[in-house]
PDB file of C-alpha atoms in Angstrom:
ATOM      1  CA  MET A   1     106.689  66.713  88.072  1.00 46.00           C
ATOM      2  CA  THR A   2     104.771  63.466  87.904  1.00 48.00           C
ATOM      3  CA  CYS A   3     101.169  63.265  86.775  1.00 44.00           C
ATOM      4  CA  THR A   4     100.101  61.741  90.118  1.00 45.00           C
ATOM      5  CA  LEU A   5     101.632  64.629  92.055  1.00 45.00           C
ATOM      6  CA  MET A   6      99.917  67.190  89.805  1.00 46.00           C
ATOM      7  CA  ILE A   7      96.548  65.478  90.298  1.00 45.00           C
ATOM      8  CA  PHE A   8      97.070  65.413  94.075  1.00 47.00           C
ATOM      9  CA  ILE A   9      97.976  69.119  94.156  1.00 51.00           C
ATOM     10  CA  ASN A  10      94.909  69.996  92.047  1.00 47.00           C
ATOM     11  CA  LEU A  11      92.638  68.040  94.391  1.00 45.00           C
ATOM     12  CA  CYS A  12      94.125  69.753  97.434  1.00 47.00           C
ATOM     13  CA  ILE A  13      93.671  73.178  95.875  1.00 49.00           C
ATOM     14  CA  LEU A  14      90.086  72.482  94.851  1.00 46.00           C
ATOM     15  CA  TYR A  15      89.315  71.278  98.382  1.00 48.00           C
ATOM     16  CA  LEU A  16      90.823  74.409  99.931  1.00 49.00           C
ATOM     17  CA  VAL A  17      89.056  76.733  97.496  1.00 48.00           C
ATOM     18  CA  LYS A  18      85.661  75.067  97.968  1.00 45.00           C
ATOM     19  CA  THR A  19      85.895  74.830 101.775  1.00 46.00           C
ATOM     20  CA  ALA A  20      86.697  78.474 102.446  1.00 47.00           C
ATOM     21  CA  SER A  21      84.328  79.473 105.207  1.00 51.00           C
ATOM     22  CA  PHE A  22      82.274  82.638 105.011  1.00 52.00           C
ATOM     23  CA  GLU A  23      80.456  83.015 108.315  1.00 57.00           C
ATOM     24  CA  ILE A  24      78.716  86.332 108.804  1.00 63.00           C
ATOM     25  CA  ASN A  25      80.562  88.980 110.844  1.00 71.00           C
ATOM     26  CA  ARG A  26      83.895  87.175 110.711  1.00 77.00           C
ATOM     27  CA  ALA A  27      86.771  89.571 110.099  1.00 85.00           C
ATOM     28  CA  ARG A  28      89.028  88.556 107.211  1.00 89.00           C
ATOM     29  CA  ILE A  29      91.977  89.833 105.240  1.00 91.00           C
ATOM     30  CA  GLY A  30      92.135  89.249 101.492  1.00 89.00           C
ATOM     31  CA  VAL A  31      95.501  89.029  99.749  1.00 92.00           C
ATOM     32  CA  ASP A  32      96.056  89.538  96.024  1.00 88.00           C
ATOM     33  CA  TYR A  33      99.645  88.327  95.670  1.00 90.00           C
ATOM     34  CA  GLY A  34     101.506  89.733  92.690  1.00 86.00           C
ATOM     35  CA  PRO A  35     105.118  89.562  91.560  1.00 87.00           C
ATOM     36  CA  ARG A  36     105.600  93.315  92.129  1.00 89.00           C
ATOM     37  CA  VAL A  37     102.777  94.457  94.422  1.00 88.00           C
ATOM     38  CA  ILE A  38     100.586  92.633  96.943  1.00 90.00           C
ATOM     39  CA  GLY A  39      97.099  94.081  97.442  1.00 88.00           C
ATOM     40  CA  ILE A  40      95.492  93.811 100.884  1.00 88.00           C
ATOM     41  CA  ALA A  41      91.779  94.176 101.655  1.00 86.00           C
ATOM     42  CA  ALA A  42      89.692  93.708 104.803  1.00 88.00           C
ATOM     43  CA  SER A  43      86.164  92.438 105.201  1.00 84.00           C
ATOM     44  CA  ILE A  44      83.549  91.747 107.808  1.00 79.00           C
ATOM     45  CA  GLY A  45      80.748  89.666 106.361  1.00 72.00           C
ATOM     46  CA  SER A  46      80.019  90.990 102.887  1.00 70.00           C
ATOM     47  CA  ASP A  47      81.423  94.492 103.568  1.00 73.00           C
ATOM     48  CA  THR A  48      84.811  94.498 101.846  1.00 76.00           C
ATOM     49  CA  ARG A  49      87.169  97.435 101.568  1.00 81.00           C
ATOM     50  CA  PRO A  50      90.641  97.815 100.074  1.00 81.00           C
ATOM     51  CA  LEU A  51      93.302  98.576 102.692  1.00 86.00           C
ATOM     52  CA  ARG A  52      96.751  99.010 101.198  1.00 87.00           C
ATOM     53  CA  ASP A  53      99.529  97.653  99.039  1.00 87.00           C
ATOM     54  CA  ILE A  54     102.747  95.957 100.049  1.00 90.00           C
ATOM     55  CA  LYS A  55     105.743  96.179  97.733  1.00 91.00           C
ATOM     56  CA  ASN A  56     106.964  92.695  96.872  1.00 93.00           C
ATOM     57  CA  CYS A  57     110.566  92.697  98.059  1.00 92.00           C
ATOM     58  CA  GLY A  58     111.011  89.002  97.200  1.00 90.00           C
ATOM     59  CA  ASN A  59     111.340  87.948 100.851  1.00 95.00           C
ATOM     60  CA  LEU A  60     108.257  85.760 101.406  1.00 95.00           C
ATOM     61  CA  THR A  61     108.836  85.550 105.169  1.00 96.00           C
ATOM     62  CA  ALA A  62     108.947  89.343 105.527  1.00 96.00           C
ATOM     63  CA  ILE A  63     105.826  89.754 103.386  1.00 96.00           C
ATOM     64  CA  ALA A  64     104.000  87.036 105.348  1.00 96.00           C
ATOM     65  CA  THR A  65     104.966  88.666 108.654  1.00 96.00           C
ATOM     66  CA  LYS A  66     103.743  92.064 107.445  1.00 96.00           C
ATOM     67  CA  THR A  67     100.477  90.472 106.221  1.00 96.00           C
ATOM     68  CA  LEU A  68      99.991  88.817 109.616  1.00 96.00           C
ATOM     69  CA  ASP A  69     100.598  92.154 111.366  1.00 96.00           C
ATOM     70  CA  ILE A  70      97.928  93.800 109.200  1.00 95.00           C
ATOM     71  CA  ALA A  71      95.523  90.923 109.939  1.00 95.00           C
ATOM     72  CA  ARG A  72      96.089  91.307 113.688  1.00 94.00           C
ATOM     73  CA  HIS A  73      95.603  95.076 113.467  1.00 93.00           C
ATOM     74  CA  GLN A  74      92.251  94.490 111.718  1.00 92.00           C
ATOM     75  CA  SER A  75      91.303  91.816 114.320  1.00 91.00           C
ATOM     76  CA  ALA A  76      90.987  89.290 111.508  1.00 92.00           C
ATOM     77  CA  THR A  77      90.622  85.594 112.230  1.00 91.00           C
ATOM     78  CA  GLU A  78      91.191  84.430 108.668  1.00 93.00           C
ATOM     79  CA  ILE A  79      93.448  85.336 105.746  1.00 94.00           C
ATOM     80  CA  LEU A  80      92.225  84.562 102.238  1.00 89.00           C
ATOM     81  CA  VAL A  81      94.930  84.206  99.605  1.00 91.00           C
ATOM     82  CA  GLY A  82      93.738  84.484  96.023  1.00 86.00           C
ATOM     83  CA  VAL A  83      95.005  81.832  93.612  1.00 84.00           C
ATOM     84  CA  PRO A  84      94.465  82.224  89.869  1.00 80.00           C
ATOM     85  CA  LEU A  85      92.771  79.082  88.600  1.00 74.00           C
ATOM     86  CA  ASP A  86      92.343  78.237  84.930  1.00 68.00           C
ATOM     87  CA  LYS A  87      89.023  78.962  83.203  1.00 69.00           C
ATOM     88  CA  ASP A  88      87.869  75.428  84.013  1.00 69.00           C
ATOM     89  CA  GLY A  89      88.527  75.977  87.742  1.00 68.00           C
ATOM     90  CA  VAL A  90      91.686  73.873  87.984  1.00 68.00           C
ATOM     91  CA  MET A  91      95.096  75.035  89.157  1.00 66.00           C
ATOM     92  CA  SER A  92      97.538  74.448  86.338  1.00 60.00           C
ATOM     93  CA  LEU A  93     101.181  74.011  87.222  1.00 59.00           C
ATOM     94  CA  HIS A  94     102.339  74.812  83.713  1.00 56.00           C
ATOM     95  CA  VAL A  95     104.581  77.768  82.936  1.00 43.00           C
ATOM     96  CA  ARG A  96     101.590  79.904  81.913  1.00 55.00           C
ATOM     97  CA  ASN A  97     100.392  79.935  85.523  1.00 68.00           C
ATOM     98  CA  PHE A  98     103.644  81.117  87.081  1.00 74.00           C
ATOM     99  CA  ASN A  99     101.751  83.582  89.286  1.00 77.00           C
ATOM    100  CA  GLY A 100      99.626  80.720  90.619  1.00 78.00           C
ATOM    101  CA  ARG A 101     102.749  78.934  91.805  1.00 81.00           C
ATOM    102  CA  LEU A 102     103.984  82.145  93.430  1.00 86.00           C
ATOM    103  CA  CYS A 103     100.649  82.459  95.269  1.00 86.00           C
ATOM    104  CA  LEU A 104     100.925  78.886  96.519  1.00 87.00           C
ATOM    105  CA  MET A 105     104.491  79.441  97.733  1.00 90.00           C
ATOM    106  CA  PHE A 106     103.393  82.607  99.530  1.00 93.00           C
ATOM    107  CA  ALA A 107     100.413  80.833 101.128  1.00 93.00           C
ATOM    108  CA  THR A 108     102.728  78.074 102.356  1.00 92.00           C
ATOM    109  CA  VAL A 109     105.141  80.556 103.942  1.00 94.00           C
ATOM    110  CA  LEU A 110     102.214  82.523 105.409  1.00 96.00           C
ATOM    111  CA  ARG A 111     100.842  79.318 106.971  1.00 94.00           C
ATOM    112  CA  THR A 112     104.265  78.608 108.505  1.00 94.00           C
ATOM    113  CA  VAL A 113     104.551  82.126 109.940  1.00 95.00           C
ATOM    114  CA  CYS A 114     100.999  81.965 111.305  1.00 94.00           C
ATOM    115  CA  THR A 115     101.629  78.549 112.858  1.00 93.00           C
ATOM    116  CA  GLN A 116     104.540  80.056 114.756  1.00 94.00           C
ATOM    117  CA  PHE A 117     103.095  83.444 115.736  1.00 93.00           C
ATOM    118  CA  ALA A 118      99.290  83.138 115.425  1.00 93.00           C
ATOM    119  CA  PRO A 119      98.206  79.478 115.580  1.00 92.00           C
ATOM    120  CA  ASP A 120      94.486  80.401 115.619  1.00 92.00           C
ATOM    121  CA  MET A 121      94.703  82.302 112.314  1.00 93.00           C
ATOM    122  CA  SER A 122      93.139  80.402 109.406  1.00 92.00           C
ATOM    123  CA  ILE A 123      94.690  80.550 105.944  1.00 93.00           C
ATOM    124  CA  ARG A 124      92.394  79.765 103.008  1.00 89.00           C
ATOM    125  CA  LEU A 125      92.960  79.684  99.277  1.00 88.00           C
ATOM    126  CA  VAL A 126      90.237  81.257  97.169  1.00 82.00           C
ATOM    127  CA  ASP A 127      89.619  81.396  93.442  1.00 78.00           C
ATOM    128  CA  GLU A 128      90.653  84.824  92.194  1.00 75.00           C
ATOM    129  CA  ARG A 129      89.766  84.401  88.541  1.00 64.00           C
ATOM    130  CA  PHE A 130      88.718  87.712  86.996  1.00 61.00           C
ATOM    131  CA  SER A 131      89.366  89.690  90.223  1.00 59.00           C
ATOM    132  CA  THR A 132      91.480  92.299  88.410  1.00 60.00           C
ATOM    133  CA  ARG A 133      88.820  92.791  85.740  1.00 61.00           C
ATOM    134  CA  GLU A 134      86.151  93.196  88.429  1.00 61.00           C
ATOM    135  CA  ALA A 135      88.385  95.610  90.365  1.00 59.00           C
ATOM    136  CA  LYS A 136      88.826  97.838  87.306  1.00 59.00           C
ATOM    137  CA  ILE A 137      85.049  98.057  86.924  1.00 59.00           C
ATOM    138  CA  ARG A 138      84.540  98.770  90.646  1.00 60.00           C
ATOM    139  CA  LEU A 139      87.174 101.516  90.577  1.00 58.00           C
ATOM    140  CA  ARG A 140      85.370 103.185  87.667  1.00 63.00           C
ATOM    141  CA  LEU A 141      81.898 102.900  89.197  1.00 62.00           C
ATOM    142  CA  ASP A 142      82.527 103.378  92.931  1.00 65.00           C
ATOM    143  CA  ASP A 143      84.076 106.216  94.873  1.00 62.00           C
ATOM    144  CA  TYR A 144      87.261 104.400  95.901  1.00 61.00           C
ATOM    145  CA  PHE A 145      90.682 106.015  95.912  1.00 60.00           C
ATOM    146  CA  CYS A 146      93.027 103.054  96.108  1.00 60.00           C
ATOM    147  CA  SER A 147      95.298 100.967  93.963  1.00 61.00           C
ATOM    148  CA  LEU A 148      94.102  98.330  91.546  1.00 56.00           C
ATOM    149  CA  ASP A 149      95.933  95.681  93.595  1.00 56.00           C
ATOM    150  CA  ALA A 150      94.157  96.581  96.840  1.00 57.00           C
ATOM    151  CA  MET A 151      90.808  96.636  95.025  1.00 53.00           C
ATOM    152  CA  SER A 152      91.596  93.222  93.477  1.00 57.00           C
ATOM    153  CA  ALA A 153      92.108  91.850  96.972  1.00 54.00           C
ATOM    154  CA  ALA A 154      88.702  93.215  97.943  1.00 53.00           C
TER     155      ALA A 154
END
């Protein structure tokens, strides 16, 4: 991959992460995409709750369709897909950020599915650095009975 292409991709990701809209009372679905399990959470404003997990079957179209169905069921108008950025806030396309590339591929397929079946649904990339660490703390402190993946999405 050329240096120019990597710079362009980083700029696009930073733009998408920084422009994620957070209007009050807007229903959203959060997605924590993982190689084995995808965590799903729902939110309205600042009230966020874990919903469920989806087993990663490897079929991105099927997972995207199921995610869209969950978003419709929750009356969501936006789906936020977490992307693991490096500590300096930049998406690295090196081997060490393999999960980041998986998240980007999933977000691309999700956007394609939404364009076909729900053109008004917004797809946003958000910085998910430290979301698993925060989820572990929330699970210990709060009264939630859910998976770590669903809590990470929240």
